[in-house]
């Protein structure tokens, strides 16, 4: 079996390295020197796993051959150009999106007739260099069918990911899980990016905890109006995550610290747009959306 | 007339140095900075910029040195009000104490220690350049009025306003000073933390339509809390906000709260948005946006000690 991982940031590198222990893995990178480094040095994982594997990497999807599964693992903001780059390749593959927020599936679907699986991932890591990623949070990837795929397809990909040493779970309908994560991310990531706080106890108590709770409630109202029964309760997810013992730095906080564009459009933006579509007022998320976008504007 | 400035930072120094120009006013200053106090006592207190003034006055770190005063003018940052007036209250046993501070709750804190209190709002601004020297950036009016629960006699309010005006700090004595105070508080609470959270100058905040809508949401909550108390604003804070956004006014101004955050200094958020939330609760007016902004800025402060 052959799997291609498109996008070799933190999440893509974690998938590629682990899967390369059980199947043949190709990695699609954006930069030539990144592909060259991976081909020469392989991909090293530290932290919760500790190994180095060989992968074949290229910036040209045509050079990677066909695959049965393509995991699309770039950041949300890079998805449109990456999907366009994939167009016309991997005719025999099922595509699996892993981006935060809503709408990644539609973006990929517009560029080819591939069967699609939808996924969200809670694992996290730190990228040390092009060929070295640290596996930090060993939380699961959740997978469900999206277009021309069945729950069994989702289950077999989850099985493959588990066999590689990562955690994964299949759902017959991903939307409840996806929306739980959407509400969780829209709340936690934006509050973290604006305050500079890692996701720690401040998010579950006191004044900031009250704000987080109110933000989650707004999100739940949108989910209800959209006809989605949530999976896990986003407030419980929040409280649980703050009790892990070490504080996690959400990627949106790392982005604003580094002066990079954030995923605010795909996450909070899609929640606010869904709210507008269903006529649900979300004044707090609307405020965070405006504030984070303004913070991005302050870089220049 | 003897006046003591309590907290002789930028704004306190504007009052101190100008009042010291008057022959009939003796000025004292109580401040916590030894370098500033020593410089004032050695060479006088110098203002430059909007006015060139050197004031001769007595400054002290030791509240025990203060003689009995007719008036106090409290000009500390809002979080230091209680400690500063607690230490100096003995000097005002027979006098009146005015606040020219930012935010809400300063009058209440002063009234815990002093019998006759003057509510106040001031618009002049400056910054400390070095010990003994303050840059006077902006001229502006001051409004004083009796603090309703523990009021100073209006004749005393007028006497202090007259002295400030003669000294070059135009000051109005009014029966109800809440309107100007709430206008300024609403302006500050609706713009300063937005600049602080985003890193944008006042003008750039105002030219982003989504952010400007958030500012209006904050203003509307503040107006509702003021209205519930029967306060008539002397002007619409929205006009002040749009005026300040003009290139020739304060487009490039970094809010003091943004400067505080960049320097990792505790902000006055508790007395701005926090004050609006507290007064809103007392009068059953919901203030969810002010509460959210308050929580976010407190979160920023908490992130420094993590």
XYZ file of C-alpha atoms in Angstrom:
606
model
C 0.000 0.000 0.000
C 1.164 3.529 -0.758
C 0.155 6.684 1.091
C 1.036 10.230 0.088
C 1.105 12.975 2.702
C 0.560 16.353 1.077
C 2.025 19.074 3.248
C 4.946 18.398 5.585
C 4.396 20.787 8.466
C 4.094 19.435 11.983
C 0.948 17.373 11.470
C 1.944 16.135 7.996
C 5.391 15.110 9.253
C 3.877 13.174 12.145
C 1.570 11.232 9.802
C 4.290 10.636 7.209
C 6.912 9.390 9.641
C 4.619 7.054 11.560
C 2.930 5.654 8.452
C 6.306 5.051 6.812
C 6.910 2.364 9.423
C 4.025 0.286 8.069
C 3.497 1.337 4.431
C 5.315 3.026 1.582
C 5.048 6.818 2.059
C 5.543 9.700 -0.337
C 5.696 13.282 0.933
C 4.642 16.275 -1.155
C 6.493 19.401 -0.014
C 6.237 23.018 -1.060
C 9.995 23.711 -1.135
C 12.622 21.878 -3.212
C 15.207 22.002 -0.412
C 12.686 20.481 1.986
C 12.133 17.517 -0.354
C 15.891 17.148 -0.836
C 16.525 17.129 2.926
C 13.856 14.474 3.485
C 15.222 12.269 0.697
C 18.754 12.553 2.095
C 18.130 12.405 5.841
C 14.776 10.665 6.209
C 12.312 11.905 8.788
C 13.099 11.842 12.503
C 10.481 11.771 15.270
C 11.298 12.510 18.909
C 9.112 12.990 21.972
C 6.450 10.342 22.380
C 8.006 8.326 19.567
C 11.701 8.035 18.828
C 12.779 6.792 15.406
C 13.943 7.864 11.948
C 12.441 6.522 8.712
C 13.096 6.806 4.996
C 10.486 8.621 2.927
C 10.437 9.712 -0.699
C 9.679 13.380 -1.111
C 9.058 15.731 -4.008
C 7.466 19.063 -4.828
C 5.936 17.462 -7.926
C 2.882 15.264 -7.329
C 3.599 13.543 -10.657
C 6.907 12.223 -9.279
C 5.303 10.547 -6.280
C 3.394 7.927 -8.309
C -0.142 6.917 -7.530
C -1.397 6.166 -4.041
C -4.438 4.611 -2.398
C -4.666 7.337 0.210
C -3.614 10.993 0.163
C -3.633 12.772 3.513
C -3.973 16.496 2.912
C -2.191 17.965 5.921
C -1.369 21.577 5.167
C -2.642 24.543 7.174
C -6.053 25.854 6.206
C -4.696 28.976 4.599
C -2.520 26.922 2.223
C -5.257 24.485 1.217
C -6.585 26.148 -1.932
C -3.217 26.332 -3.743
C -2.302 22.825 -2.575
C -5.614 21.378 -3.800
C -5.079 23.083 -7.144
C -1.593 21.530 -7.272
C -3.106 18.068 -6.676
C -5.603 18.455 -9.524
C -5.184 15.758 -12.182
C -3.014 13.512 -9.960
C -3.630 10.477 -7.744
C -6.574 9.225 -9.802
C -6.840 6.030 -7.750
C -6.614 7.704 -4.339
C -9.041 8.595 -1.618
C -8.311 12.086 -0.282
C -8.502 12.783 3.432
C -8.632 16.385 4.701
C -7.359 17.128 8.228
C -7.714 20.915 8.464
C -9.221 22.810 11.366
C -12.543 24.563 10.956
C -15.138 23.887 8.309
C -15.026 23.800 4.544
C -11.750 21.993 3.771
C -13.610 19.124 2.096
C -15.413 21.467 -0.326
C -12.146 23.115 -1.303
C -10.528 19.778 -2.189
C -13.716 18.444 -3.812
C -13.686 21.341 -6.243
C -10.348 20.163 -7.680
C -11.071 16.529 -8.498
C -13.512 13.635 -8.365
C -11.569 11.681 -5.721
C -13.535 9.907 -3.010
C -13.182 12.037 0.133
C -12.769 11.282 3.802
C -13.096 14.020 6.347
C -10.875 14.127 9.432
C -9.983 16.316 12.354
C -6.890 15.760 14.420
C -6.083 16.615 18.004
C -2.491 15.430 17.983
C 0.195 18.053 18.196
C 3.900 18.428 17.871
C 6.763 20.820 17.455
C 8.655 21.057 14.232
C 12.388 21.383 14.931
C 13.579 21.422 11.329
C 12.624 20.086 7.897
C 13.501 16.527 8.851
C 12.777 16.449 12.601
C 9.418 16.679 14.344
C 8.659 16.165 18.030
C 5.465 14.275 18.868
C 3.909 16.143 21.816
C 0.202 15.405 22.352
C -0.808 11.844 21.433
C -4.477 12.679 21.012
C -6.536 11.096 18.258
C -7.448 11.768 14.671
C -11.183 11.394 14.054
C -12.248 10.205 10.616
C -15.593 9.988 8.839
C -16.936 9.526 5.295
C -17.558 12.649 3.221
C -18.035 11.914 -0.522
C -18.214 8.483 -2.165
C -16.777 6.855 0.941
C -18.343 4.593 3.544
C -17.960 4.249 7.314
C -15.924 1.119 6.506
C -13.451 3.212 4.476
C -13.087 5.550 7.443
C -12.596 2.557 9.738
C -9.863 1.045 7.580
C -7.892 4.318 7.457
C -8.285 4.637 11.231
C -6.963 1.082 11.533
C -3.959 1.931 9.359
C -3.156 5.047 11.400
C -3.422 3.086 14.632
C -1.120 0.410 13.225
C 1.445 3.145 12.555
C 1.527 4.117 16.234
C -0.794 7.126 16.240
C -4.275 7.304 17.693
C -7.341 7.351 15.440
C -11.047 6.687 15.620
C -13.672 6.294 12.881
C -17.183 7.740 12.961
C -20.102 7.060 10.659
C -20.804 10.811 10.686
C -17.908 13.116 11.470
C -19.944 16.291 11.806
C -20.674 15.966 15.546
C -16.955 15.547 16.247
C -15.949 18.159 13.703
C -18.298 20.730 15.201
C -17.161 19.938 18.742
C -13.638 20.604 17.635
C -14.652 23.690 15.675
C -16.274 25.249 18.749
C -13.336 24.210 20.915
C -10.776 25.691 18.495
C -12.728 28.858 17.744
C -12.836 29.533 21.457
C -9.487 28.360 22.770
C -7.267 29.358 19.854
C -8.590 32.904 19.560
C -8.512 33.563 23.317
C -4.978 32.183 23.473
C -3.802 34.242 20.495
C -5.226 37.442 21.995
C -4.023 36.954 25.563
C -0.710 35.214 24.955
C -1.763 32.533 27.440
C -1.077 28.885 26.617
C -4.103 26.641 27.094
C -3.834 26.412 30.861
C -6.016 26.696 33.975
C -6.957 30.311 33.185
C -9.319 28.945 30.504
C -11.371 26.948 32.987
C -11.840 29.325 35.916
C -12.385 32.938 36.910
C -13.215 35.707 34.507
C -11.481 34.163 31.496
C -13.182 30.831 32.220
C -16.538 32.644 32.163
C -15.681 34.127 28.769
C -14.623 30.719 27.431
C -17.885 29.231 28.717
C -19.942 31.978 27.043
C -18.037 31.475 23.772
C -18.740 27.737 23.894
C -22.431 28.457 24.512
C -22.572 30.691 21.440
C -20.997 27.901 19.404
C -23.474 25.337 20.727
C -26.350 27.576 19.675
C -24.948 27.692 16.136
C -24.525 23.900 16.049
C -28.114 23.426 17.225
C -29.389 25.809 14.551
C -27.341 23.921 11.929
C -28.958 20.677 13.045
C -25.735 19.129 14.387
C -25.771 17.036 17.558
C -22.366 17.713 19.067
C -20.017 14.892 19.923
C -17.996 15.748 22.990
C -19.020 18.842 24.933
C -16.495 21.548 23.935
C -16.496 22.971 27.476
C -15.619 19.531 28.882
C -12.909 19.167 26.232
C -11.542 22.540 27.350
C -11.534 21.703 31.039
C -9.993 18.303 30.377
C -7.236 19.774 28.196
C -6.270 22.342 30.848
C -5.682 19.527 33.340
C -3.101 17.660 31.340
C -0.327 18.975 33.527
C 1.648 20.838 30.890
C 0.358 23.862 29.060
C -0.214 23.468 25.327
C 0.568 26.408 23.015
C -2.226 26.455 20.399
C -0.939 26.931 16.868
C -2.780 30.259 16.593
C -0.745 31.596 19.520
C 2.469 30.364 17.882
C 1.344 32.042 14.655
C 0.782 35.470 16.214
C 4.034 35.249 18.186
C 5.858 34.514 14.918
C 3.892 37.170 13.005
C 2.381 34.576 10.622
C -1.152 34.512 9.191
C -3.452 32.465 11.425
C -6.248 29.993 10.683
C -8.853 32.448 11.990
C -10.788 32.453 8.693
C -11.258 28.673 8.592
C -12.029 28.391 12.298
C -13.774 31.417 13.822
C -14.620 32.771 10.369
C -16.530 29.628 9.425
C -18.361 29.573 12.753
C -19.391 33.221 12.365
C -20.512 32.603 8.768
C -22.554 29.549 9.819
C -24.115 31.666 12.572
C -25.067 34.314 10.008
C -26.564 31.690 7.708
C -28.787 30.421 10.524
C -29.571 33.792 12.057
C -27.881 33.019 15.383
C -26.262 36.026 17.098
C -22.620 35.381 18.072
C -21.391 38.771 19.358
C -18.460 37.323 21.295
C -17.081 35.210 18.448
C -17.660 38.165 16.121
C -15.552 40.292 18.475
C -12.729 37.717 18.608
C -12.853 37.335 14.826
C -12.390 41.099 14.361
C -9.654 41.260 17.018
C -7.534 38.395 15.663
C -7.828 39.663 12.087
C -6.756 43.098 13.331
C -3.827 41.537 15.158
C -2.736 39.959 11.869
C -3.035 43.391 10.249
C -0.750 44.839 12.944
C 2.189 42.726 11.696
C 2.683 45.264 8.903
C -4.280 78.161 49.572
C -2.237 74.988 49.995
C -2.619 72.158 47.456
C -1.025 68.725 47.531
C -0.726 66.677 44.354
C -1.023 63.002 45.316
C 0.847 61.045 42.660
C 3.055 63.404 40.678
C 3.349 61.458 37.419
C 2.664 63.053 34.047
C -0.830 64.403 34.736
C -0.089 65.245 38.376
C 2.973 67.179 37.263
C 0.896 69.287 34.847
C -1.265 70.429 37.761
C 1.666 70.783 40.183
C 3.971 72.863 37.994
C 1.205 75.123 36.699
C -0.398 75.719 40.103
C 3.058 76.562 41.486
C 3.077 79.605 39.202
C 0.406 81.279 41.351
C 1.508 83.544 44.230
C -1.501 82.611 46.346
C -1.016 78.844 46.039
C 1.574 76.752 47.874
C 2.087 73.402 46.140
C 3.223 70.127 47.636
C 3.667 66.850 45.826
C 3.574 63.333 47.250
C 5.131 60.723 44.974
C 6.652 57.255 45.261
C 9.649 57.869 42.969
C 12.742 58.994 44.888
C 14.547 60.194 41.759
C 11.563 62.328 40.698
C 11.092 63.787 44.200
C 14.799 64.605 44.546
C 14.930 66.246 41.119
C 11.840 68.385 41.854
C 13.278 69.557 45.172
C 16.688 70.326 43.652
C 15.766 72.036 40.370
C 12.002 72.471 40.312
C 9.452 70.638 38.164
C 9.856 71.377 34.471
C 7.193 71.100 31.759
C 7.999 71.382 28.076
C 5.996 70.965 24.871
C 2.528 72.490 24.945
C 3.832 74.918 27.569
C 7.233 75.804 28.993
C 6.961 75.994 32.774
C 9.222 75.463 35.755
C 7.330 75.051 39.019
C 8.935 75.495 42.447
C 7.288 73.178 44.935
C 8.002 70.817 47.799
C 7.994 67.152 46.899
C 8.169 64.294 49.374
C 8.213 60.504 49.601
C 7.091 60.749 53.230
C 3.399 61.473 53.824
C 4.309 62.410 57.430
C 5.969 65.566 56.078
C 2.768 66.894 54.521
C 1.229 69.906 56.266
C -2.527 70.419 56.500
C -3.778 71.211 52.975
C -6.896 72.927 51.641
C -7.003 70.682 48.611
C -5.669 67.386 47.381
C -5.527 66.435 43.706
C -5.140 62.680 43.277
C -3.415 61.775 40.005
C -2.030 58.272 40.566
C -2.816 55.363 38.286
C -6.184 54.025 39.388
C -4.782 50.877 41.012
C -2.767 52.981 43.475
C -5.602 55.249 44.652
C -6.412 53.476 47.909
C -2.818 53.176 49.058
C -1.959 56.775 48.131
C -4.978 58.424 49.738
C -4.764 56.098 52.738
C -1.219 57.301 53.385
C -1.963 61.019 52.917
C -5.538 61.431 54.225
C -4.390 63.116 57.449
C -3.309 66.168 55.434
C -6.875 66.632 54.199
C -8.723 66.350 57.512
C -10.089 69.872 56.989
C -9.686 69.998 53.203
C -11.253 68.647 50.030
C -9.783 66.028 47.701
C -10.318 65.931 43.939
C -9.488 63.124 41.521
C -8.257 63.765 37.982
C -7.634 60.060 37.337
C -8.831 57.729 34.632
C -11.641 55.301 35.102
C -14.406 54.585 37.577
C -14.205 53.954 41.306
C -11.524 56.478 42.277
C -13.997 58.793 44.043
C -15.356 55.851 46.026
C -11.836 54.825 47.079
C -10.952 58.384 48.143
C -14.239 58.747 50.066
C -13.218 55.842 52.278
C -10.519 58.099 53.745
C -11.687 61.678 53.169
C -14.927 63.497 54.066
C -15.164 66.005 51.198
C -14.535 64.596 47.739
C -14.512 66.183 44.287
C -15.325 64.147 41.184
C -13.073 65.094 38.286
C -12.108 64.368 34.712
C -9.164 65.826 32.870
C -8.086 65.713 29.238
C -4.551 67.171 29.262
C -1.878 64.504 28.817
C 1.866 64.171 28.984
C 4.658 61.780 29.785
C 7.570 61.699 32.151
C 10.755 62.328 30.166
C 13.187 62.077 33.067
C 13.006 62.759 36.809
C 11.800 66.343 37.294
C 10.841 66.802 33.621
C 7.478 66.127 31.993
C 6.617 66.483 28.322
C 3.226 68.241 28.032
C 1.679 66.595 24.948
C -1.923 67.745 24.923
C -3.746 70.714 26.431
C -7.355 70.245 27.444
C -10.126 71.025 29.877
C -10.798 69.666 33.318
C -14.224 69.340 34.905
C -14.772 69.202 38.672
C -17.948 68.626 40.655
C -18.970 67.440 44.124
C -18.865 63.641 44.606
C -22.499 63.023 45.476
C -22.183 60.580 48.424
C -19.480 62.659 50.211
C -19.616 66.028 48.490
C -17.210 68.918 48.801
C -19.083 72.246 49.076
C -19.592 73.734 45.619
C -17.856 76.938 46.789
C -14.690 74.892 47.391
C -15.017 73.147 44.034
C -15.236 76.607 42.426
C -12.222 77.847 44.395
C -10.052 74.954 43.152
C -11.354 75.300 39.578
C -10.573 79.026 39.648
C -7.016 78.398 40.806
C -6.420 75.749 38.116
C -7.849 78.025 35.421
C -5.715 80.982 36.515
C -2.694 78.655 36.456
C -3.291 77.792 32.800
C -5.287 74.564 33.235
C -8.837 75.552 32.148
C -11.215 73.959 34.656
C -14.999 74.044 35.007
C -16.826 73.650 38.299
C -20.186 71.957 37.762
C -22.907 70.507 40.005
C -22.887 67.145 38.177
C -19.516 66.096 36.766
C -20.616 62.599 35.830
C -21.411 63.395 32.183
C -17.857 64.395 31.155
C -16.420 61.586 33.286
C -18.552 58.894 31.658
C -17.902 60.286 28.200
C -14.167 59.942 28.798
C -14.488 56.535 30.471
C -16.604 55.206 27.599
C -14.120 56.609 25.073
C -11.166 55.035 26.866
C -12.859 51.697 27.587
C -14.035 51.333 24.000
C -10.750 52.166 22.283
C -7.729 51.664 24.565
C -8.100 47.908 25.099
C -8.805 47.358 21.398
C -5.486 48.991 20.574
C -3.873 47.028 23.379
C -5.191 43.632 22.207
C -4.468 44.145 18.506
C -1.338 46.310 18.560
C -2.992 48.876 16.276
C -2.935 52.666 16.646
C -6.212 54.518 17.250
C -6.595 55.477 13.594
C -5.996 51.945 12.339
C -8.539 50.556 14.818
C -11.146 52.982 13.478
C -10.571 52.287 9.786
C -11.318 48.554 10.076
C -15.119 48.305 9.745
C -15.474 45.114 11.789
C -13.308 46.494 14.575
C -15.090 49.847 14.487
C -18.383 47.956 14.932
C -16.922 46.269 18.011
C -15.953 49.712 19.349
C -19.540 50.870 18.827
C -20.825 47.771 20.619
C -18.653 48.692 23.617
C -19.773 52.346 23.459
C -23.450 51.338 23.369
C -23.073 49.208 26.499
C -21.354 52.103 28.299
C -24.074 54.521 27.230
C -26.754 52.148 28.540
C -25.010 51.915 31.927
C -24.695 55.710 32.096
C -28.347 56.170 31.127
C -29.478 53.696 33.787
C -27.833 55.955 36.386
C -29.547 59.065 35.023
C -26.261 60.427 33.657
C -26.474 62.733 30.647
C -23.286 62.524 28.611
C -22.005 65.975 27.704
C -21.203 64.749 24.175
C -21.365 61.520 22.198
C -18.224 59.404 22.744
C -18.555 58.288 19.101
C -17.780 61.850 17.977
C -14.688 61.916 20.169
C -13.588 58.561 18.717
C -14.014 59.685 15.102
C -12.383 63.032 15.815
C -9.343 61.343 17.378
C -8.995 59.043 14.337
C -8.192 61.976 12.032
C -4.606 62.048 10.781
C -3.994 65.482 12.281
C -5.360 64.469 15.708
C -4.416 61.028 17.022
C -4.399 58.566 14.076
C -0.896 57.379 14.994
C -1.464 57.465 18.749
C -0.719 54.238 20.576
C -3.214 53.983 23.421
C -1.596 54.203 26.849
C -2.883 50.694 27.502
C -0.984 49.420 24.458
C 2.130 51.149 25.803
C 1.477 49.500 29.183
C 1.139 46.076 27.581
C 4.267 46.494 25.491
C 6.136 47.426 28.686
C 4.354 44.646 30.640
C 2.878 47.105 33.137
C -0.445 46.387 34.844
C -3.142 48.258 32.925
C -6.104 50.328 34.166
C -8.595 47.844 32.648
C -10.201 47.106 36.058
C -11.268 50.762 36.317
C -12.331 51.181 32.675
C -14.188 48.162 31.265
C -14.192 46.594 34.736
C -15.846 49.747 36.102
C -18.501 49.732 33.391
C -19.247 46.048 34.124
C -19.525 46.691 37.882
C -21.812 49.712 37.497
C -23.784 47.756 34.898
C -24.349 44.920 37.372
C -25.535 47.370 40.036
C -28.109 48.740 37.627
C -29.016 45.440 35.931
C -27.587 46.489 32.558
C -25.866 43.638 30.654
C -22.356 44.453 29.399
C -21.131 41.226 27.723
C -18.648 42.882 25.358
C -17.026 45.004 28.056
C -16.820 41.897 30.207
C -15.155 39.938 27.382
C -12.603 42.686 26.748
C -11.923 42.998 30.485
C -11.280 39.236 30.712
C -8.990 39.245 27.652
C -6.798 42.092 28.935
C -6.585 40.458 32.372
C -5.532 37.324 30.486
C -2.738 39.300 28.812
C -1.561 40.488 32.245
C -1.734 36.907 33.561
C 0.382 35.665 30.650
C 3.388 37.662 31.938
C 3.600 35.675 35.162
C 3.015 32.277 33.567
